[in-house]
Short mmCIF file of the C-alpha atoms (twelve columns), coordinates in Angstrom:
data_MODEL
# 
_entry.id   MODEL 
# 
loop_
_atom_site.group_PDB 
_atom_site.id 
_atom_site.type_symbol 
_atom_site.label_atom_id 
_atom_site.label_alt_id 
_atom_site.label_comp_id 
_atom_site.label_asym_id 
_atom_site.label_seq_id 
_atom_site.Cartn_x 
_atom_site.Cartn_y 
_atom_site.Cartn_z 
_atom_site.pdbx_PDB_model_num 
ATOM 1   C CA . MET A 1   -36.819 28.242 -45.112 1 
ATOM 2   C CA . SER A 2   -39.795 28.115 -42.326 1 
ATOM 3   C CA . VAL A 3   -39.067 28.253 -38.751 1 
ATOM 4   C CA . PRO A 4   -41.056 26.599 -36.231 1 
ATOM 5   C CA . ILE A 5   -42.985 29.045 -33.680 1 
ATOM 6   C CA . GLN A 6   -43.603 27.507 -29.505 1 
ATOM 7   C CA . LEU A 7   -45.668 29.668 -27.990 1 
ATOM 8   C CA . VAL A 8   -46.372 29.869 -24.064 1 
ATOM 9   C CA . LEU A 9   -49.124 31.468 -22.387 1 
ATOM 10  C CA . ASP A 10  -49.290 32.618 -19.037 1 
ATOM 11  C CA . ALA A 11  -53.294 33.545 -17.775 1 
ATOM 12  C CA . LYS A 12  -55.360 34.046 -15.379 1 
ATOM 13  C CA . ILE A 13  -58.929 32.282 -15.456 1 
ATOM 14  C CA . LYS A 14  -61.307 35.867 -13.907 1 
ATOM 15  C CA . PRO A 15  -63.443 35.332 -10.891 1 
ATOM 16  C CA . GLY A 16  -66.323 33.195 -12.224 1 
ATOM 17  C CA . GLN A 17  -65.582 32.583 -15.216 1 
ATOM 18  C CA . GLU A 18  -64.287 29.126 -14.547 1 
ATOM 19  C CA . ASN A 19  -67.148 26.806 -16.124 1 
ATOM 20  C CA . THR A 20  -67.834 29.469 -18.712 1 
ATOM 21  C CA . LEU A 21  -63.295 28.304 -20.272 1 
ATOM 22  C CA . ASP A 22  -64.181 24.663 -20.224 1 
ATOM 23  C CA . LYS A 23  -67.525 26.244 -22.953 1 
ATOM 24  C CA . VAL A 24  -64.209 28.054 -24.799 1 
ATOM 25  C CA . ALA A 25  -61.675 25.220 -24.718 1 
ATOM 26  C CA . GLN A 26  -64.684 22.426 -25.265 1 
ATOM 27  C CA . ASN A 27  -65.787 24.659 -29.528 1 
ATOM 28  C CA . LEU A 28  -62.041 26.207 -29.513 1 
ATOM 29  C CA . VAL A 29  -59.793 23.117 -29.445 1 
ATOM 30  C CA . PRO A 30  -61.707 21.116 -32.137 1 
ATOM 31  C CA . LEU A 31  -61.613 23.539 -34.225 1 
ATOM 32  C CA . VAL A 32  -57.722 23.925 -33.407 1 
ATOM 33  C CA . GLU A 33  -57.408 20.695 -34.537 1 
ATOM 34  C CA . LYS A 34  -58.268 21.165 -38.097 1 
ATOM 35  C CA . GLU A 35  -55.774 23.945 -38.960 1 
ATOM 36  C CA . LYS A 36  -52.497 22.050 -40.477 1 
ATOM 37  C CA . GLY A 37  -50.023 23.810 -39.890 1 
ATOM 38  C CA . THR A 38  -51.517 23.611 -35.819 1 
ATOM 39  C CA . LEU A 39  -48.362 20.915 -34.480 1 
ATOM 40  C CA . ASP A 40  -49.502 21.274 -30.614 1 
ATOM 41  C CA . TYR A 41  -51.782 23.171 -29.166 1 
ATOM 42  C CA . ARG A 42  -52.732 22.070 -24.826 1 
ATOM 43  C CA . TRP A 43  -54.113 23.670 -22.187 1 
ATOM 44  C CA . VAL A 44  -52.935 23.329 -18.570 1 
ATOM 45  C CA . ARG A 45  -53.896 24.543 -15.043 1 
ATOM 46  C CA . GLU A 46  -52.122 24.983 -11.487 1 
ATOM 47  C CA . SER A 47  -54.853 22.679 -9.732  1 
ATOM 48  C CA . GLY A 48  -56.223 24.775 -7.232  1 
ATOM 49  C CA . THR A 49  -55.581 27.504 -8.408  1 
ATOM 50  C CA . PRO A 50  -56.831 30.077 -11.708 1 
ATOM 51  C CA . ASN A 51  -53.807 29.775 -13.385 1 
ATOM 52  C CA . VAL A 52  -53.914 28.778 -16.975 1 
ATOM 53  C CA . CYS A 53  -51.178 28.029 -19.277 1 
ATOM 54  C CA . PHE A 54  -51.642 27.639 -22.720 1 
ATOM 55  C CA . PHE A 55  -49.610 25.585 -25.371 1 
ATOM 56  C CA . ASP A 56  -49.024 25.881 -28.498 1 
ATOM 57  C CA . LEU A 57  -46.415 25.221 -31.491 1 
ATOM 58  C CA . TYR A 58  -47.009 26.652 -35.148 1 
ATOM 59  C CA . SER A 59  -45.068 25.603 -38.156 1 
ATOM 60  C CA . ASP A 60  -44.327 28.915 -38.792 1 
ATOM 61  C CA . SER A 61  -45.187 32.125 -38.599 1 
ATOM 62  C CA . ASN A 62  -47.966 31.811 -41.430 1 
ATOM 63  C CA . ALA A 63  -49.649 29.263 -39.257 1 
ATOM 64  C CA . PHE A 64  -49.678 31.312 -35.867 1 
ATOM 65  C CA . VAL A 65  -51.215 34.385 -38.438 1 
ATOM 66  C CA . GLU A 66  -53.772 32.029 -40.267 1 
ATOM 67  C CA . HIS A 67  -54.892 30.866 -36.158 1 
ATOM 68  C CA . PHE A 68  -55.233 34.247 -34.921 1 
ATOM 69  C CA . LYS A 69  -57.517 35.242 -37.976 1 
ATOM 70  C CA . ASN A 70  -59.794 31.738 -37.110 1 
ATOM 71  C CA . ALA A 71  -60.255 32.393 -33.814 1 
ATOM 72  C CA . LYS A 72  -60.365 36.342 -34.057 1 
ATOM 73  C CA . GLY A 73  -62.850 35.618 -37.246 1 
ATOM 74  C CA . ASN A 74  -65.731 33.353 -35.459 1 
ATOM 75  C CA . GLY A 75  -65.411 34.652 -32.341 1 
ATOM 76  C CA . THR A 76  -63.548 32.280 -30.251 1 
ATOM 77  C CA . LEU A 77  -60.684 34.467 -29.558 1 
ATOM 78  C CA . ASP A 78  -63.501 37.642 -28.611 1 
ATOM 79  C CA . ASP A 79  -64.899 34.186 -25.597 1 
ATOM 80  C CA . LEU A 80  -61.406 33.340 -24.024 1 
ATOM 81  C CA . MET A 81  -60.532 36.930 -23.121 1 
ATOM 82  C CA . ALA A 82  -63.770 37.318 -21.967 1 
ATOM 83  C CA . CYS A 83  -62.566 34.134 -20.055 1 
ATOM 84  C CA . VAL A 84  -59.055 34.679 -18.374 1 
ATOM 85  C CA . ASP A 85  -56.475 37.769 -18.263 1 
ATOM 86  C CA . ILE A 86  -53.250 37.380 -20.318 1 
ATOM 87  C CA . THR A 87  -49.769 37.292 -17.646 1 
ATOM 88  C CA . GLY A 88  -47.301 37.041 -19.777 1 
ATOM 89  C CA . VAL A 89  -46.561 35.475 -23.510 1 
ATOM 90  C CA . THR A 90  -42.984 34.147 -24.947 1 
ATOM 91  C CA . VAL A 91  -42.264 33.377 -27.821 1 
ATOM 92  C CA . VAL A 92  -39.551 30.977 -29.190 1 
ATOM 93  C CA . GLY A 93  -38.954 31.192 -32.588 1 
ATOM 94  C CA . LYS A 94  -38.120 34.676 -34.812 1 
ATOM 95  C CA . PRO A 95  -41.882 35.547 -36.191 1 
ATOM 96  C CA . GLU A 96  -42.212 36.995 -39.284 1 
ATOM 97  C CA . PRO A 97  -43.107 40.681 -38.948 1 
ATOM 98  C CA . ALA A 98  -46.656 39.820 -39.133 1 
ATOM 99  C CA . ALA A 99  -46.709 37.135 -36.530 1 
ATOM 100 C CA . LYS A 100 -44.466 39.359 -34.202 1 
ATOM 101 C CA . GLU A 101 -46.854 42.661 -35.063 1 
ATOM 102 C CA . ILE A 102 -50.013 40.428 -32.993 1 
ATOM 103 C CA . LEU A 103 -47.693 38.924 -30.973 1 
ATOM 104 C CA . ASP A 104 -47.045 42.542 -29.281 1 
ATOM 105 C CA . GLN A 105 -50.288 43.159 -28.479 1 
ATOM 106 C CA . PHE A 106 -49.971 40.857 -26.072 1 
ATOM 107 C CA . GLY A 107 -46.069 41.971 -24.228 1 
ATOM 108 C CA . ALA A 108 -45.038 38.823 -25.913 1 
ATOM 109 C CA . LYS A 109 -40.796 38.115 -25.010 1 
ATOM 110 C CA . TYR A 110 -38.926 37.084 -27.422 1 
ATOM 111 C CA . TYR A 111 -36.304 33.813 -27.639 1 
ATOM 112 C CA . GLU A 112 -34.573 32.018 -29.546 1 
ATOM 113 C CA . GLN A 113 -33.207 29.042 -28.843 1 
ATOM 114 C CA . TYR A 114 -29.213 28.559 -28.601 1 
ATOM 115 C CA . ALA A 115 -28.379 24.932 -26.725 1 
ATOM 116 C CA . GLY A 116 -30.389 22.098 -26.541 1 
ATOM 117 C CA . PHE A 117 -33.165 19.662 -28.635 1 
ATOM 118 C CA . SER A 118 -36.546 18.531 -29.219 1 
ATOM 119 C CA . ARG A 119 -38.497 15.372 -29.438 1 
ATOM 120 C CA . ILE A 120 -42.250 15.314 -29.466 1 
ATOM 121 C CA . ALA A 121 -43.862 12.813 -28.219 1 
ATOM 122 C CA . GLN A 122 -47.610 12.160 -29.222 1 
ATOM 123 C CA . LEU A 123 -49.830 13.272 -26.234 1 
ATOM 124 C CA . GLN A 124 -52.917 11.146 -25.841 1 
ATOM 125 C CA . PRO A 125 -55.827 14.291 -26.026 1 
ATOM 126 C CA . ALA A 126 -56.588 15.522 -22.641 1 
ATOM 127 C CA . THR A 127 -59.860 15.751 -21.302 1 
ATOM 128 C CA . ILE A 128 -61.538 18.210 -19.555 1 
ATOM 129 C CA . GLU A 129 -61.501 17.475 -15.599 1 
ATOM 130 C CA . HIS A 130 -61.679 19.664 -12.190 1 
# 
């Protein structure tokens, strides 16, 4: 049975990297949108601060591993990591060993849902504005 994997990555934009991060987003988001197993992929920013948060939802562990390999292979992961410092990674779900091995490199904390529900609404694609 495939189990969805949800990630919340907290990060801080490195000094002087805001414009570069915008370019990374413009390059990366359209590539990720083509990944069938990536169901939700959003970058949000706390106004007036360097704090950013990445929300990802994958159909299963294999979809996450594919996403990571794509980002590593096309250089966009390196581009992103040059712009931000990851300050926390929250994982909801039970990732399989290959996904967990990747996530552990970022100090992930793992949670399993025990109550509640989710209604995923169709959101309009965001545009970069400052």
